[in-house]
mmCIF file of C-alpha atoms and ligand atoms in Angstrom:
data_model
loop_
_atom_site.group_PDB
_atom_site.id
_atom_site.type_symbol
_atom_site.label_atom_id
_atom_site.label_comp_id
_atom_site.label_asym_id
_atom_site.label_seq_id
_atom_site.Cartn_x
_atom_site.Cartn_y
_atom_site.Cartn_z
ATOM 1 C CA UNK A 237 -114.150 108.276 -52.122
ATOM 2 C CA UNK A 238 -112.320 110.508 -49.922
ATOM 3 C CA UNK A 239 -114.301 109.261 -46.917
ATOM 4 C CA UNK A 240 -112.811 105.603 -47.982
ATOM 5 C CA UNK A 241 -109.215 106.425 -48.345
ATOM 6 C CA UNK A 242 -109.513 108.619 -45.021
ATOM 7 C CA UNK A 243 -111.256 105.318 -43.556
ATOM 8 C CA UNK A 244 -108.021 103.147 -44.834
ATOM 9 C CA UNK A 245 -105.418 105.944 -43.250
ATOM 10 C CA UNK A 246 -106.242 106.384 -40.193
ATOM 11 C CA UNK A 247 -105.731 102.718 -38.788
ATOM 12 C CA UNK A 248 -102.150 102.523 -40.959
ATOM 13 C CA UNK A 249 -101.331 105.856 -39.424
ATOM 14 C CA UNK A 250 -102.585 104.848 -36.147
ATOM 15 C CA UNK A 251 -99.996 101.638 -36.430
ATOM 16 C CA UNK A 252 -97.042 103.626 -37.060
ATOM 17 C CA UNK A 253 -97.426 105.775 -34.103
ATOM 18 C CA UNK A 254 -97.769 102.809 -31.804
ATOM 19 C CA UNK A 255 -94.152 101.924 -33.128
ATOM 20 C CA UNK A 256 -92.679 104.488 -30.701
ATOM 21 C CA UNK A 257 -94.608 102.221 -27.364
ATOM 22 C CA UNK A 258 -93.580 98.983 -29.224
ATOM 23 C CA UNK A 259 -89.510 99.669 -29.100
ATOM 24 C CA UNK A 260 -90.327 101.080 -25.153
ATOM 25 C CA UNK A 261 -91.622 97.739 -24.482
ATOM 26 C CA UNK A 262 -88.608 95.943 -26.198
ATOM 27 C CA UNK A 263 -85.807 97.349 -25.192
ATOM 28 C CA UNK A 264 -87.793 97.428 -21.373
ATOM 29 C CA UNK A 265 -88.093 93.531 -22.035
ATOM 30 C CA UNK A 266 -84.390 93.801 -23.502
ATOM 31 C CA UNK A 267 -82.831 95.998 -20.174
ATOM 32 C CA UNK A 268 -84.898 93.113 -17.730
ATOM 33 C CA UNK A 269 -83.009 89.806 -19.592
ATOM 34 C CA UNK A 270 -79.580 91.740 -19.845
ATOM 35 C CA UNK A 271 -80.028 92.443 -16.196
ATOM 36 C CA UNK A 272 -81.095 88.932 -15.341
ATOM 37 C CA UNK A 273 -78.259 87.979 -16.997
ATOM 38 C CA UNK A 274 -76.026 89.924 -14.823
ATOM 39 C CA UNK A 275 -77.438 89.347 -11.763
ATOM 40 C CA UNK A 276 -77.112 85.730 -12.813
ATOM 41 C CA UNK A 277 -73.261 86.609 -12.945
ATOM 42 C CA UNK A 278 -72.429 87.947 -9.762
ATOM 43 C CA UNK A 279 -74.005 84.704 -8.303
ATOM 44 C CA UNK A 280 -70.227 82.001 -7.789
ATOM 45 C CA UNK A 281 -72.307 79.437 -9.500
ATOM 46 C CA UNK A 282 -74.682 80.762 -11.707
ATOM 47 C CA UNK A 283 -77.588 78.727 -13.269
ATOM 48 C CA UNK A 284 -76.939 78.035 -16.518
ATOM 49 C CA UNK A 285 -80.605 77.694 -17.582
ATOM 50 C CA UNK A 286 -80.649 81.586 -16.383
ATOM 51 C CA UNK A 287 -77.978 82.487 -18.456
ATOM 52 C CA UNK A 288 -79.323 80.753 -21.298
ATOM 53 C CA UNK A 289 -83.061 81.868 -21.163
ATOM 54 C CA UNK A 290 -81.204 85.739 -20.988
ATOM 55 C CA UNK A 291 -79.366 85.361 -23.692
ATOM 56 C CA UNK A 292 -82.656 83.797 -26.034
ATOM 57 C CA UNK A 293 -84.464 87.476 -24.715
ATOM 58 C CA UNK A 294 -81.402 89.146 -25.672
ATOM 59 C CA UNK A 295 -81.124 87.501 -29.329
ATOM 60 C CA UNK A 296 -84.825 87.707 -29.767
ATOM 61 C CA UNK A 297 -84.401 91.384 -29.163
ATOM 62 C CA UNK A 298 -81.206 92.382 -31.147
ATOM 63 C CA UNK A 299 -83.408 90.654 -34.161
ATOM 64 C CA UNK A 300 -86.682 92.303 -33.463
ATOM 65 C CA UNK A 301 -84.958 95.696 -33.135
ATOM 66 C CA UNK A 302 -84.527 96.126 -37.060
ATOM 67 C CA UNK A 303 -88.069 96.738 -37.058
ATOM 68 C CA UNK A 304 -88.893 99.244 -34.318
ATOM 69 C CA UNK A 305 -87.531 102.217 -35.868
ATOM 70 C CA UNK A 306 -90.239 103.131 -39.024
ATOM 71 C CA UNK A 307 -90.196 106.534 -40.347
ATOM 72 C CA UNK A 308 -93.448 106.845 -38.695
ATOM 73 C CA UNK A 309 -92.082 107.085 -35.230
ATOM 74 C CA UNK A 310 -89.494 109.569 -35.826
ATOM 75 C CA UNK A 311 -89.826 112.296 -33.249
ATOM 76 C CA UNK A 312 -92.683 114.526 -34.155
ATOM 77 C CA UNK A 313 -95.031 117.081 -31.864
ATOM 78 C CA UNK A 314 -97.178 114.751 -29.583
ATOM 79 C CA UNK A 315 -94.990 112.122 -29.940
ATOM 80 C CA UNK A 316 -92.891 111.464 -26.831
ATOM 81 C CA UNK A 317 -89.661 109.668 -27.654
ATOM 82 C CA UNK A 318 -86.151 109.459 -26.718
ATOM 83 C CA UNK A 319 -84.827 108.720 -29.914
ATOM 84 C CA UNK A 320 -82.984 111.001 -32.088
ATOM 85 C CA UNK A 321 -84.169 112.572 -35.588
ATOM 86 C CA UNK A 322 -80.773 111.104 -36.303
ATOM 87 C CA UNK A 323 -81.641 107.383 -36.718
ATOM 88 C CA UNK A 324 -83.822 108.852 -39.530
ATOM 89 C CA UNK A 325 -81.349 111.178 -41.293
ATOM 90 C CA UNK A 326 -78.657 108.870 -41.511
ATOM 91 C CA UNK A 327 -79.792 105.256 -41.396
ATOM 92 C CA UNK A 328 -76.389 103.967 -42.316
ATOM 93 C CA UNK A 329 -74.643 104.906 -39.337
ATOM 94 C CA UNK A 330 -77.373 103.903 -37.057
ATOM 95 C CA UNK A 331 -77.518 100.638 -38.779
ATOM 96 C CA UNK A 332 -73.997 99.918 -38.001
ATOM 97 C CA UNK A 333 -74.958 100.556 -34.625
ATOM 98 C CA UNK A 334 -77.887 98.123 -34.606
ATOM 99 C CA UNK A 335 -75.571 95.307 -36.329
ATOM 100 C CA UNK A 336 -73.029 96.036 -33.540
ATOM 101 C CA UNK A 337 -75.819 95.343 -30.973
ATOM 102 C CA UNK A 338 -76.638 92.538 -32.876
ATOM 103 C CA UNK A 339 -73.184 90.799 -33.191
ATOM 104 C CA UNK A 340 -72.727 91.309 -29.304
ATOM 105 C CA UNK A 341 -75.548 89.744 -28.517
ATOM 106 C CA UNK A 342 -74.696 86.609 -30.762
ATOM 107 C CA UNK A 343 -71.357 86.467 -29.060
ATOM 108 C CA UNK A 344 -73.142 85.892 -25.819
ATOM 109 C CA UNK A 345 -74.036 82.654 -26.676
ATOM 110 C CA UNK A 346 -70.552 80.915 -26.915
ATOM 111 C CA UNK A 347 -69.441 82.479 -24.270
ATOM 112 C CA UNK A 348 -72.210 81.242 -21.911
ATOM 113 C CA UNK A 349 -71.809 77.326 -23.689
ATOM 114 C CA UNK A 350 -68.101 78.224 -22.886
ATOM 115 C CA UNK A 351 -68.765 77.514 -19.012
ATOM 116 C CA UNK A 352 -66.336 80.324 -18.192
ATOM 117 C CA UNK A 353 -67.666 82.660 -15.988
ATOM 118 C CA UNK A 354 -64.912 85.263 -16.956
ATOM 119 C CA UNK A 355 -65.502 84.866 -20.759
ATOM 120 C CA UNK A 356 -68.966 85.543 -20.200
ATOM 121 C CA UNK A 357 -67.884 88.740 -18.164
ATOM 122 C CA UNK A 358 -66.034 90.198 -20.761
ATOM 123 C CA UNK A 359 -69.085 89.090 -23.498
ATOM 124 C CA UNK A 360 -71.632 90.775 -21.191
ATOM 125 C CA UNK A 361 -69.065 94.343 -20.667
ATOM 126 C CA UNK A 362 -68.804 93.894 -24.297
ATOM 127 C CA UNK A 363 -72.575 93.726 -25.368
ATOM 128 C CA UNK A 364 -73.045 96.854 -22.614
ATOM 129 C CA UNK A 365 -70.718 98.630 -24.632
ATOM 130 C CA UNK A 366 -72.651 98.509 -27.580
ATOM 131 C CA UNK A 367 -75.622 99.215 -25.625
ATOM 132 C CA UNK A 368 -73.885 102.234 -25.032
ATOM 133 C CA UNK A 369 -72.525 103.419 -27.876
ATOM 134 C CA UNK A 370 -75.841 103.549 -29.709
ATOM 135 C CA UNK A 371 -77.370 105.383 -26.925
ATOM 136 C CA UNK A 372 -74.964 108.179 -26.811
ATOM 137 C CA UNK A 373 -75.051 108.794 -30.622
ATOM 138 C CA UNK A 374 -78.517 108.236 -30.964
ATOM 139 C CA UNK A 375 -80.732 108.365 -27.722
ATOM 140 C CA UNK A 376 -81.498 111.665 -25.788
ATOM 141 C CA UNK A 377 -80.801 112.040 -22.272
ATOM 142 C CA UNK A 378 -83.458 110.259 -20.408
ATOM 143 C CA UNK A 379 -83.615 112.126 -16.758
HETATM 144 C C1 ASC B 690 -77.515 98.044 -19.201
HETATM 145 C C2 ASC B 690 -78.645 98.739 -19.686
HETATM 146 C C3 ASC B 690 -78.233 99.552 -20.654
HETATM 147 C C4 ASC B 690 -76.792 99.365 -20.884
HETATM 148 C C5 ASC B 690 -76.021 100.642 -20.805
HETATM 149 C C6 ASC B 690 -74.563 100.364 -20.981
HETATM 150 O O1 ASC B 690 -77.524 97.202 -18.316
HETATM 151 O O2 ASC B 690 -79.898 98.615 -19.294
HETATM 152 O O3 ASC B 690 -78.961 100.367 -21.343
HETATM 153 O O4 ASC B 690 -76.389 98.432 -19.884
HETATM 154 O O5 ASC B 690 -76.252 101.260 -19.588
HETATM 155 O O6 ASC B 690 -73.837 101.508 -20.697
#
């Protein structure tokens, strides 16, 4: 039986480790629709269709985030991340973090159906904020 169970492990182990690549890829994906979105902004009359199909990546995102953190992809030898043991020794506090992402994001979408292209200034220096915040109490340095 051993040769079973060791047969069963090694693809579940093999999925957690591809956790760490699968948050790379979303917040890359995340970083590309906030700064489409911003881009969008400096524009005097930005498309709102733009705007809009930003702020869907953004939302998708700030959902799909609750799930790229498993205790399998905690930083370990051989595996490269930027993420801190942190997020893994005190999930509350990251979690707040995660829902503050989460609430920005959500308030993007009144302010773009808002028309105001100041509101949606403020929502977008708001969201980066929290974008922030997360990453300097729970993201090392990148260089
Ligand atoms: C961005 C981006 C981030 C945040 C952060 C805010 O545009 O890609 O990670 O804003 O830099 O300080």
């Amino acid at each position: 039986m051993p040769l079973l169970f060791a047969g069963l492990a090694a693809p579940l182990l093999a999925a957690a480790a591809n956790q760490a690549p699968a948050r790379v890829a979303g917040y890359r994906d995340l970083g590309a629709a906030f700064k489409a979105f911003n881009d969008a902004l400096r524009s005097p009359s930005p498309q709102p269709a733009i705007l809009q199909a930003s702020v869907r990546k953004i939302r998708s995102a700030a959902a799909q985030q609750y799930g790229w953190f498993p205790s399998g992809s905690a930083p370990r030898p051989g595996l490269k991340t930027a993420a801190k043991p942190e997020i893994w020794s005190q999930p509350g506090r990251f979690r707040q973090s995660q829902d503050a992402f989460s609430a920005q994001a959500a308030a993007l979408e009144p302010a773009v159906a808002s028309g105001n292209l100041a509101v949606m200034r403020t929502a977008a220096r708001s969201l980066g904020a929290a974008c922030k915040g997360c990453h300097d109490q729970f993201r090392f340095d990148l260089d």
